[in-house]
């Protein structure tokens, strides 16, 4: 019985049992370092108008993306609409992306569920499907109960049990919870936790986390192009940036310029990207990112509901922002 | 192929297709009024220590609950840990509760998912499993996109497609989103929307919603015992109250006293319930509610992770609060 | 040298010194109970178009207000635009109101400043100007430093030094800080603290505070007409309600009906007041309250900047809300 | 009658009248550019134990500060405890600082009050007392009324009337309001608005404001050492940093390294400053900043209440943070 089958029928207690009693500690095996340096676009999931998966369109997007010097891909992140998909769809998409991506490109998969055991099951299934590492956002529904102790226990259980390395993921705009610097520094000590994608935009915090984990081989990724440049200045190694789905070449060039310390050139590019980026992330979200992909010749397509399509007015704003910045 | 099977394999697009193209409008059939007046405990899901379902313990709890004059039960609400369960488990629990509850008791089931189509699939499956109505909390992950327009479209699609009446559910402490009075008043006009459970605690808002929906046969339920009495004074018809899992007789008596206008007696009881209620809801959440159930001879048991068990100190606080108020 | 003069020249350290070293404990003298039961409108400060004080208009308003069975008046509350006035103006207004109000009507004065010593100076000056008690909102600028310990020390220092009794004042919508139930219960033990005006709208909290201070002769006032009725049901003795500036007779009638346990009649009136009240408090604030006063034949007039006058559209909304509810 | 006297007796309407009717437009005269490039410590106000002003200690501090290559000083910022001081004290302190600072050092004074007219009066008085420019934080008490329109009107009135240039000031942690990028960009067009001190820490926003005001001679200052380096990378010209009160040499060195593009050296210093900075700003606030000044041989002394002195435990944390980072 494959893990995917297991996933379909098992009650979470199975994983809990495994987790609780066996001294597997898969994480210990994760000593081969996974280098996250670079840009990893959090790819969107293409849908047809009836909300069914448009895997043919995914292939077409990959034909373009594979020519861009990405470090790899994040599959089933927030831009991938993971909360709007079934567990099977999520795992299936990881498998498909692993096939479409060149072998030397990383595939980071998003297995997060509200439950610890359910998250762990998806870690196994996604690893089996070819993920090199998992990127795990915190549970957030029971906000008042998500104390530092509860979050710490959750991530430690996931890291203990995951067969592939774990990248933490903080996105306070969506979860209402910011993984604190002390929590990140604490979790960085776990041998199977290799980094964090932080989308909060607080560069002071990023610098502090980089500094305080300097002995832990812990890699910090900027969660938006808006602060990729300053984040790299203070020691972040790369980014998981929605804008890279649309303007992959440019975001990779920004990363390269920053890596080489060519800050003046980097700054100019950074500035050109600011307005388009703000629109397709904070302001109008996933529907705008997909709309912009359509504008540049990729397949964006519709989102699943409750995410609404852009209004004509919003669509116009997206077009103008990219045109004004010289990208259309 | 049963709906439950369908649920297991169908991609959400199926429901979307149904929803989008067919003029089913199941809601129109919902003209037989569902009377929500009374107390409906949002029952917890019993687990064994390994996080597997403890259905035997559920039966034992029902032996006690069925002697209490509840109006019915809410299955798979927040206290039922619905985000920590699979779709199959959720539907299965609704089916089991329908069997355990007397036929004249309402079963309100919680089908909410982040996706509109997924929510609708669970509406169908839970109706087929015996739910008299569904209680639907709003999606909240894509917070910035959850505008009034998006929430309205979501709930209207659910109400259009649900084969049983819909009760809206607002719990800002968990979702970070408060369903506004104007939104509730707007949705109250839908023929398949019959009420709301509001856990925000803003009695001014409840009164306004009661008042502005007085011509719509829209029923408002208080989401906590903390404001059940003042909420009933301003026209709410009952409550979905976590405390009723523990002290069902007392909460039902409070409801009866308030219904009969015996406010002096009601107030005395209300006051006695305040401190214990605060502890098992806002302050310490589901683990405390389960711990208190254990104290009064019901089965509470553990929660699924990431919800942690109470510390000994917290356990002591729960015991003292119930003892001091005269309930132990 | 009068206290008012002292106020003008003294450095705050003077008060601090008095406070620190002398065993005055003026509060101890406050054993004559001040009964807050009833309605106390938080009167607005009338200004001319050039922002100078319009004391003649204040007199005209008082000719109307004095015919209404108010318990008294709150001078220099938030509706009085206290943060937009000088200390001299604030004390002067208290003095004028004391002259205009009948001797048996209470004058509650707002002395709050960010500084403890400055607040205490105004307590003295306002008491000398005729205030029966002071209503003190918490400091809030240094939010992160305003811990329970800091707030407790602040209020205790004020209560120790104030020559008249102290009513606490919580308005989280403006200060970003909600005086917690445990803090209120703690401060209720101080012999010179006689009550609280709570504008947060959380009736559960009000009930808890009433219940836990039942042995302390501590009086709880509802800070808005929106929850006056349910608040009185759970034991609050009255209200400080902006709407009473406009519809004083109606708010007093609501208080009387609730006091007499005539809840059905009270509820009807309560409902009629909800929409107009929401508009002149939470939604459009002081400018709307003043605009509504103009509509009913009182003097509202302009606010001081940065508070802007209503737009024509907003003015129309206010007129319609009061007309629709039958008050124009 | 001097402006200071005027200030003492005038009702705000006077200023409003001046403001409203006269075509003074002092701001137009502000064409001589005020260069904000560099570090300007927001100096604390020294108090004796009885809360009276300790001007002798201020002199001693200036003997040290004047040897450090600061661009100038901010007087009566948040670290100066301006909300805890009278208008006279605030103006007096500006005058004293102007005398203590070398002529080529800028004096930025904080005139902000909740009222527009009162703020304007202090602008005049502080300009007369020697301020080169004013740094104006937004009003925040009437939060719901502080719309973009109201804030814009407020700052425009202040900029119209101020005899010296205006630096905007955003500190959302204290005011609960973040001056938005569009608002800043709009206000940057005013000829008498020369920059902003932004303490929000959102470097993406800072970059956007720098970029969108590149044609307006608008200078952006980082409000904390925590993000000074990344802020300078994206085009900020300097900082107003509480830590500079304590470690002025180091913060100036960080500024110089960043200005010269020596990012590697800058980064090392930046990292060393992170932990001490966090403690004396976000975490423990003004009392901690003063405590740290005492540790390095300057005069910190007590704060005015309601700001409490550090607990022994907190004091120990401050000492350790500075020692561990090599500054003690």
mmCIF file of N, CA, C and O in Angstrom, chain A residues 192-265:
data_model
loop_
_atom_site.group_PDB
_atom_site.id
_atom_site.type_symbol
_atom_site.label_atom_id
_atom_site.label_comp_id
_atom_site.label_asym_id
_atom_site.label_seq_id
_atom_site.Cartn_x
_atom_site.Cartn_y
_atom_site.Cartn_z
ATOM 1 N N UNK A 192 16.432 18.859 11.292
ATOM 2 C CA UNK A 192 15.658 18.712 10.058
ATOM 3 C C UNK A 192 14.951 20.007 9.641
ATOM 4 O O UNK A 192 14.152 20.006 8.723
ATOM 5 N N UNK A 193 15.234 21.102 10.351
ATOM 6 C CA UNK A 193 14.688 22.415 9.967
ATOM 7 C C UNK A 193 15.821 23.188 9.307
ATOM 8 O O UNK A 193 16.847 23.449 9.935
ATOM 9 N N UNK A 194 15.632 23.533 8.030
ATOM 10 C CA UNK A 194 16.769 24.130 7.302
ATOM 11 C C UNK A 194 16.577 25.596 6.941
ATOM 12 O O UNK A 194 17.472 26.223 6.417
ATOM 13 N N UNK A 195 15.398 26.143 7.229
ATOM 14 C CA UNK A 195 15.221 27.548 6.899
ATOM 15 C C UNK A 195 13.822 28.030 7.125
ATOM 16 O O UNK A 195 12.983 27.327 7.700
ATOM 17 N N UNK A 196 13.582 29.253 6.711
ATOM 18 C CA UNK A 196 12.255 29.854 6.831
ATOM 19 C C UNK A 196 11.992 30.736 5.622
ATOM 20 O O UNK A 196 12.902 31.395 5.111
ATOM 21 N N UNK A 197 10.761 30.718 5.168
ATOM 22 C CA UNK A 197 10.286 31.737 4.241
ATOM 23 C C UNK A 197 9.454 32.696 5.061
ATOM 24 O O UNK A 197 8.450 32.300 5.648
ATOM 25 N N UNK A 198 9.870 33.932 5.146
ATOM 26 C CA UNK A 198 9.170 34.907 5.968
ATOM 27 C C UNK A 198 8.551 35.976 5.078
ATOM 28 O O UNK A 198 9.246 36.693 4.373
ATOM 29 N N UNK A 199 7.245 36.084 5.130
ATOM 30 C CA UNK A 199 6.535 37.037 4.273
ATOM 31 C C UNK A 199 6.061 38.261 5.034
ATOM 32 O O UNK A 199 5.285 39.052 4.509
ATOM 33 N N UNK A 200 6.519 38.413 6.285
ATOM 34 C CA UNK A 200 6.032 39.520 7.097
ATOM 35 C C UNK A 200 6.570 40.880 6.666
ATOM 36 O O UNK A 200 5.956 41.909 6.920
ATOM 37 N N UNK A 201 7.743 40.904 6.041
ATOM 38 C CA UNK A 201 8.279 42.173 5.560
ATOM 39 C C UNK A 201 9.031 42.978 6.599
ATOM 40 O O UNK A 201 9.415 44.120 6.345
ATOM 41 N N UNK A 202 9.268 42.405 7.762
ATOM 42 C CA UNK A 202 9.996 43.104 8.815
ATOM 43 C C UNK A 202 11.482 42.735 8.698
ATOM 44 O O UNK A 202 11.934 41.731 9.242
ATOM 45 N N UNK A 203 12.230 43.583 7.995
ATOM 46 C CA UNK A 203 13.632 43.263 7.701
ATOM 47 C C UNK A 203 14.474 43.231 8.971
ATOM 48 O O UNK A 203 15.450 42.487 9.071
ATOM 49 N N UNK A 204 14.080 44.038 9.953
ATOM 50 C CA UNK A 204 14.781 43.997 11.238
ATOM 51 C C UNK A 204 14.727 42.595 11.830
ATOM 52 O O UNK A 204 15.735 42.074 12.315
ATOM 53 N N UNK A 205 13.562 42.009 11.780
ATOM 54 C CA UNK A 205 13.399 40.650 12.299
ATOM 55 C C UNK A 205 14.227 39.667 11.473
ATOM 56 O O UNK A 205 14.893 38.788 12.024
ATOM 57 N N UNK A 206 14.190 39.797 10.152
ATOM 58 C CA UNK A 206 14.960 38.882 9.305
ATOM 59 C C UNK A 206 16.443 38.955 9.652
ATOM 60 O O UNK A 206 17.125 37.932 9.775
ATOM 61 N N UNK A 207 16.936 40.187 9.818
ATOM 62 C CA UNK A 207 18.355 40.354 10.154
ATOM 63 C C UNK A 207 18.682 39.679 11.477
ATOM 64 O O UNK A 207 19.718 39.033 11.632
ATOM 65 N N UNK A 208 17.777 39.839 12.414
ATOM 66 C CA UNK A 208 18.000 39.246 13.734
ATOM 67 C C UNK A 208 18.036 37.723 13.650
ATOM 68 O O UNK A 208 18.887 37.071 14.256
ATOM 69 N N UNK A 209 17.111 37.166 12.870
ATOM 70 C CA UNK A 209 17.062 35.708 12.737
ATOM 71 C C UNK A 209 18.327 35.213 12.026
ATOM 72 O O UNK A 209 18.936 34.214 12.443
ATOM 73 N N UNK A 210 18.731 35.897 10.966
ATOM 74 C CA UNK A 210 19.969 35.513 10.276
ATOM 75 C C UNK A 210 21.141 35.528 11.259
ATOM 76 O O UNK A 210 21.920 34.568 11.344
ATOM 77 N N UNK A 211 21.207 36.606 12.025
ATOM 78 C CA UNK A 211 22.335 36.781 12.939
ATOM 79 C C UNK A 211 22.353 35.712 14.031
ATOM 80 O O UNK A 211 23.391 35.115 14.321
ATOM 81 N N UNK A 212 21.205 35.459 14.602
ATOM 82 C CA UNK A 212 21.162 34.564 15.763
ATOM 83 C C UNK A 212 21.181 33.080 15.365
ATOM 84 O O UNK A 212 21.248 32.215 16.229
ATOM 85 N N UNK A 213 21.072 32.801 14.065
ATOM 86 C CA UNK A 213 21.150 31.401 13.627
ATOM 87 C C UNK A 213 22.418 31.162 12.812
ATOM 88 O O UNK A 213 22.521 30.174 12.096
ATOM 89 N N UNK A 214 23.372 32.077 12.923
ATOM 90 C CA UNK A 214 24.553 32.001 12.058
ATOM 91 C C UNK A 214 25.359 30.721 12.273
ATOM 92 O O UNK A 214 26.092 30.291 11.394
ATOM 93 N N UNK A 215 25.195 30.098 13.417
ATOM 94 C CA UNK A 215 25.905 28.839 13.660
ATOM 95 C C UNK A 215 25.058 27.610 13.331
ATOM 96 O O UNK A 215 25.467 26.490 13.578
ATOM 97 N N UNK A 216 23.854 27.836 12.776
ATOM 98 C CA UNK A 216 22.963 26.683 12.611
ATOM 99 C C UNK A 216 22.708 26.253 11.173
ATOM 100 O O UNK A 216 21.862 25.413 10.942
ATOM 101 N N UNK A 217 23.360 26.813 10.220
ATOM 102 C CA UNK A 217 23.087 26.453 8.837
ATOM 103 C C UNK A 217 21.602 26.596 8.527
ATOM 104 O O UNK A 217 20.951 25.695 8.017
ATOM 105 N N UNK A 218 21.076 27.734 8.885
ATOM 106 C CA UNK A 218 19.654 28.027 8.740
ATOM 107 C C UNK A 218 19.517 29.111 7.680
ATOM 108 O O UNK A 218 20.156 30.163 7.759
ATOM 109 N N UNK A 219 18.690 28.861 6.655
ATOM 110 C CA UNK A 219 18.614 29.776 5.517
ATOM 111 C C UNK A 219 17.301 30.562 5.535
ATOM 112 O O UNK A 219 16.234 29.982 5.670
ATOM 113 N N UNK A 220 17.413 31.877 5.361
ATOM 114 C CA UNK A 220 16.226 32.727 5.413
ATOM 115 C C UNK A 220 15.885 33.222 4.011
ATOM 116 O O UNK A 220 16.743 33.742 3.291
ATOM 117 N N UNK A 221 14.617 33.032 3.642
ATOM 118 C CA UNK A 221 14.121 33.447 2.329
ATOM 119 C C UNK A 221 13.108 34.569 2.485
ATOM 120 O O UNK A 221 12.224 34.500 3.347
ATOM 121 N N UNK A 222 13.239 35.593 1.640
ATOM 122 C CA UNK A 222 12.283 36.696 1.645
ATOM 123 C C UNK A 222 11.007 36.262 0.946
ATOM 124 O O UNK A 222 11.049 35.735 -0.162
ATOM 125 N N UNK A 223 9.866 36.526 1.586
ATOM 126 C CA UNK A 223 8.607 36.061 1.052
ATOM 127 C C UNK A 223 7.952 36.995 0.053
ATOM 128 O O UNK A 223 6.837 36.739 -0.399
ATOM 129 N N UNK A 224 8.634 38.081 -0.293
ATOM 130 C CA UNK A 224 8.081 38.972 -1.319
ATOM 131 C C UNK A 224 9.215 39.733 -1.996
ATOM 132 O O UNK A 224 10.219 40.071 -1.371
ATOM 133 N N UNK A 225 9.033 40.034 -3.277
ATOM 134 C CA UNK A 225 10.024 40.814 -4.004
ATOM 135 C C UNK A 225 10.154 42.219 -3.414
ATOM 136 O O UNK A 225 11.190 42.861 -3.559
ATOM 137 N N UNK A 226 9.104 42.659 -2.722
ATOM 138 C CA UNK A 226 9.128 44.011 -2.160
ATOM 139 C C UNK A 226 10.308 44.257 -1.255
ATOM 140 O O UNK A 226 10.836 45.369 -1.185
ATOM 141 N N UNK A 227 10.738 43.228 -0.531
ATOM 142 C CA UNK A 227 11.876 43.419 0.376
ATOM 143 C C UNK A 227 13.010 42.442 0.104
ATOM 144 O O UNK A 227 13.893 42.238 0.937
ATOM 145 N N UNK A 228 13.024 41.862 -1.090
ATOM 146 C CA UNK A 228 14.086 40.900 -1.422
ATOM 147 C C UNK A 228 15.468 41.536 -1.337
ATOM 148 O O UNK A 228 16.394 40.959 -0.740
ATOM 149 N N UNK A 229 15.605 42.714 -1.903
ATOM 150 C CA UNK A 229 16.926 43.353 -1.914
ATOM 151 C C UNK A 229 17.423 43.690 -0.506
ATOM 152 O O UNK A 229 18.517 43.252 -0.117
ATOM 153 N N UNK A 230 16.673 44.447 0.290
ATOM 154 C CA UNK A 230 17.162 44.706 1.648
ATOM 155 C C UNK A 230 17.322 43.433 2.466
ATOM 156 O O UNK A 230 18.222 43.346 3.304
ATOM 157 N N UNK A 231 16.489 42.450 2.223
ATOM 158 C CA UNK A 231 16.607 41.190 2.961
ATOM 159 C C UNK A 231 17.922 40.500 2.619
ATOM 160 O O UNK A 231 18.603 39.954 3.496
ATOM 161 N N UNK A 232 18.297 40.537 1.334
ATOM 162 C CA UNK A 232 19.560 39.902 0.958
ATOM 163 C C UNK A 232 20.743 40.669 1.537
ATOM 164 O O UNK A 232 21.745 40.076 1.953
ATOM 165 N N UNK A 233 20.604 41.986 1.595
ATOM 166 C CA UNK A 233 21.675 42.774 2.210
ATOM 167 C C UNK A 233 21.965 42.302 3.626
ATOM 168 O O UNK A 233 23.120 42.240 4.051
ATOM 169 N N UNK A 234 20.910 41.973 4.372
ATOM 170 C CA UNK A 234 21.127 41.566 5.764
ATOM 171 C C UNK A 234 21.326 40.061 5.905
ATOM 172 O O UNK A 234 21.318 39.546 7.018
ATOM 173 N N UNK A 235 21.487 39.354 4.797
ATOM 174 C CA UNK A 235 21.909 37.966 4.920
ATOM 175 C C UNK A 235 20.933 36.909 4.454
ATOM 176 O O UNK A 235 21.227 35.713 4.584
ATOM 177 N N UNK A 236 19.796 37.297 3.923
ATOM 178 C CA UNK A 236 18.893 36.287 3.372
ATOM 179 C C UNK A 236 19.506 35.729 2.089
ATOM 180 O O UNK A 236 20.208 36.437 1.366
ATOM 181 N N UNK A 237 19.204 34.460 1.805
ATOM 182 C CA UNK A 237 19.877 33.814 0.679
ATOM 183 C C UNK A 237 19.054 33.803 -0.601
ATOM 184 O O UNK A 237 19.532 33.397 -1.650
ATOM 185 N N UNK A 238 17.813 34.202 -0.519
ATOM 186 C CA UNK A 238 16.977 34.175 -1.713
ATOM 187 C C UNK A 238 15.552 34.534 -1.391
ATOM 188 O O UNK A 238 15.293 35.169 -0.365
ATOM 189 N N UNK A 239 14.664 34.113 -2.296
ATOM 190 C CA UNK A 239 13.281 34.497 -2.096
ATOM 191 C C UNK A 239 12.293 33.519 -2.701
ATOM 192 O O UNK A 239 12.608 32.800 -3.647
ATOM 193 N N UNK A 240 11.113 33.504 -2.118
ATOM 194 C CA UNK A 240 9.963 32.793 -2.674
ATOM 195 C C UNK A 240 8.958 33.892 -2.990
ATOM 196 O O UNK A 240 8.314 34.427 -2.089
ATOM 197 N N UNK A 241 8.907 34.294 -4.248
ATOM 198 C CA UNK A 241 8.279 35.554 -4.598
ATOM 199 C C UNK A 241 7.233 35.362 -5.677
ATOM 200 O O UNK A 241 7.549 34.968 -6.800
ATOM 201 N N UNK A 242 5.997 35.706 -5.363
ATOM 202 C CA UNK A 242 4.911 35.586 -6.324
ATOM 203 C C UNK A 242 5.219 36.279 -7.641
ATOM 204 O O UNK A 242 4.865 35.789 -8.719
ATOM 205 N N UNK A 243 5.910 37.405 -7.571
ATOM 206 C CA UNK A 243 6.210 38.146 -8.797
ATOM 207 C C UNK A 243 7.074 37.331 -9.756
ATOM 208 O O UNK A 243 7.038 37.544 -10.973
ATOM 209 N N UNK A 244 7.845 36.397 -9.205
ATOM 210 C CA UNK A 244 8.708 35.579 -10.060
ATOM 211 C C UNK A 244 7.905 34.676 -10.986
ATOM 212 O O UNK A 244 8.425 34.214 -12.008
ATOM 213 N N UNK A 245 6.650 34.424 -10.666
ATOM 214 C CA UNK A 245 5.804 33.682 -11.593
ATOM 215 C C UNK A 245 5.608 34.451 -12.894
ATOM 216 O O UNK A 245 5.435 33.870 -13.958
ATOM 217 N N UNK A 246 5.611 35.772 -12.781
ATOM 218 C CA UNK A 246 5.281 36.641 -13.906
ATOM 219 C C UNK A 246 6.553 37.169 -14.562
ATOM 220 O O UNK A 246 6.713 37.115 -15.775
ATOM 221 N N UNK A 247 7.441 37.706 -13.733
ATOM 222 C CA UNK A 247 8.670 38.337 -14.213
ATOM 223 C C UNK A 247 9.878 37.586 -13.676
ATOM 224 O O UNK A 247 10.717 38.146 -12.968
ATOM 225 N N UNK A 248 9.953 36.335 -14.001
ATOM 226 C CA UNK A 248 10.991 35.477 -13.443
ATOM 227 C C UNK A 248 12.397 35.948 -13.766
ATOM 228 O O UNK A 248 13.277 35.952 -12.900
ATOM 229 N N UNK A 249 12.627 36.334 -15.004
ATOM 230 C CA UNK A 249 13.964 36.786 -15.393
ATOM 231 C C UNK A 249 14.393 37.966 -14.523
ATOM 232 O O UNK A 249 15.530 38.018 -14.054
ATOM 233 N N UNK A 250 13.491 38.909 -14.374
ATOM 234 C CA UNK A 250 13.829 40.124 -13.645
ATOM 235 C C UNK A 250 14.113 39.831 -12.174
ATOM 236 O O UNK A 250 15.070 40.359 -11.603
ATOM 237 N N UNK A 251 13.299 38.993 -11.575
ATOM 238 C CA UNK A 251 13.516 38.698 -10.155
ATOM 239 C C UNK A 251 14.835 37.943 -9.981
ATOM 240 O O UNK A 251 15.592 38.191 -9.037
ATOM 241 N N UNK A 252 15.140 37.028 -10.904
ATOM 242 C CA UNK A 252 16.422 36.322 -10.821
ATOM 243 C C UNK A 252 17.598 37.289 -11.019
ATOM 244 O O UNK A 252 18.642 37.154 -10.384
ATOM 245 N N UNK A 253 17.409 38.253 -11.919
ATOM 246 C CA UNK A 253 18.483 39.220 -12.128
ATOM 247 C C UNK A 253 18.684 40.055 -10.852
ATOM 248 O O UNK A 253 19.810 40.323 -10.450
ATOM 249 N N UNK A 254 17.588 40.426 -10.215
ATOM 250 C CA UNK A 254 17.684 41.167 -8.954
ATOM 251 C C UNK A 254 18.467 40.345 -7.931
ATOM 252 O O UNK A 254 19.338 40.862 -7.222
ATOM 253 N N UNK A 255 18.161 39.063 -7.875
ATOM 254 C CA UNK A 255 18.873 38.198 -6.935
ATOM 255 C C UNK A 255 20.355 38.138 -7.253
ATOM 256 O O UNK A 255 21.215 38.196 -6.361
ATOM 257 N N UNK A 256 20.682 38.042 -8.553
ATOM 258 C CA UNK A 256 22.087 37.935 -8.934
ATOM 259 C C UNK A 256 22.848 39.222 -8.622
ATOM 260 O O UNK A 256 23.950 39.196 -8.064
ATOM 261 N N UNK A 257 22.219 40.346 -8.961
ATOM 262 C CA UNK A 257 22.869 41.636 -8.690
ATOM 263 C C UNK A 257 23.130 41.797 -7.189
ATOM 264 O O UNK A 257 24.207 42.236 -6.776
ATOM 265 N N UNK A 258 22.140 41.446 -6.389
ATOM 266 C CA UNK A 258 22.317 41.570 -4.940
ATOM 267 C C UNK A 258 23.395 40.618 -4.448
ATOM 268 O O UNK A 258 24.225 40.969 -3.609
ATOM 269 N N UNK A 259 23.402 39.404 -4.991
ATOM 270 C CA UNK A 259 24.413 38.411 -4.578
ATOM 271 C C UNK A 259 25.814 38.902 -4.876
ATOM 272 O O UNK A 259 26.764 38.631 -4.139
ATOM 273 N N UNK A 260 25.954 39.603 -6.005
ATOM 274 C CA UNK A 260 27.270 40.083 -6.414
ATOM 275 C C UNK A 260 27.622 41.423 -5.784
ATOM 276 O O UNK A 260 28.661 42.010 -6.100
ATOM 277 N N UNK A 261 26.740 41.927 -4.933
ATOM 278 C CA UNK A 261 27.018 43.201 -4.273
ATOM 279 C C UNK A 261 26.889 44.403 -5.194
ATOM 280 O O UNK A 261 27.369 45.482 -4.863
ATOM 281 N N UNK A 262 26.246 44.213 -6.324
ATOM 282 C CA UNK A 262 26.048 45.344 -7.249
ATOM 283 C C UNK A 262 24.759 46.063 -6.877
ATOM 284 O O UNK A 262 23.741 45.987 -7.562
ATOM 285 N N UNK A 263 24.832 46.778 -5.755
ATOM 286 C CA UNK A 263 23.621 47.314 -5.151
ATOM 287 C C UNK A 263 22.997 48.451 -5.957
ATOM 288 O O UNK A 263 21.785 48.630 -5.960
ATOM 289 N N UNK A 264 23.795 49.255 -6.617
ATOM 290 C CA UNK A 264 23.227 50.376 -7.368
ATOM 291 C C UNK A 264 22.331 49.852 -8.490
ATOM 292 O O UNK A 264 21.191 50.294 -8.646
ATOM 293 N N UNK A 265 22.856 48.893 -9.249
ATOM 294 C CA UNK A 265 22.043 48.298 -10.313
ATOM 295 C C UNK A 265 20.827 47.578 -9.728
ATOM 296 O O UNK A 265 19.714 47.653 -10.261
#
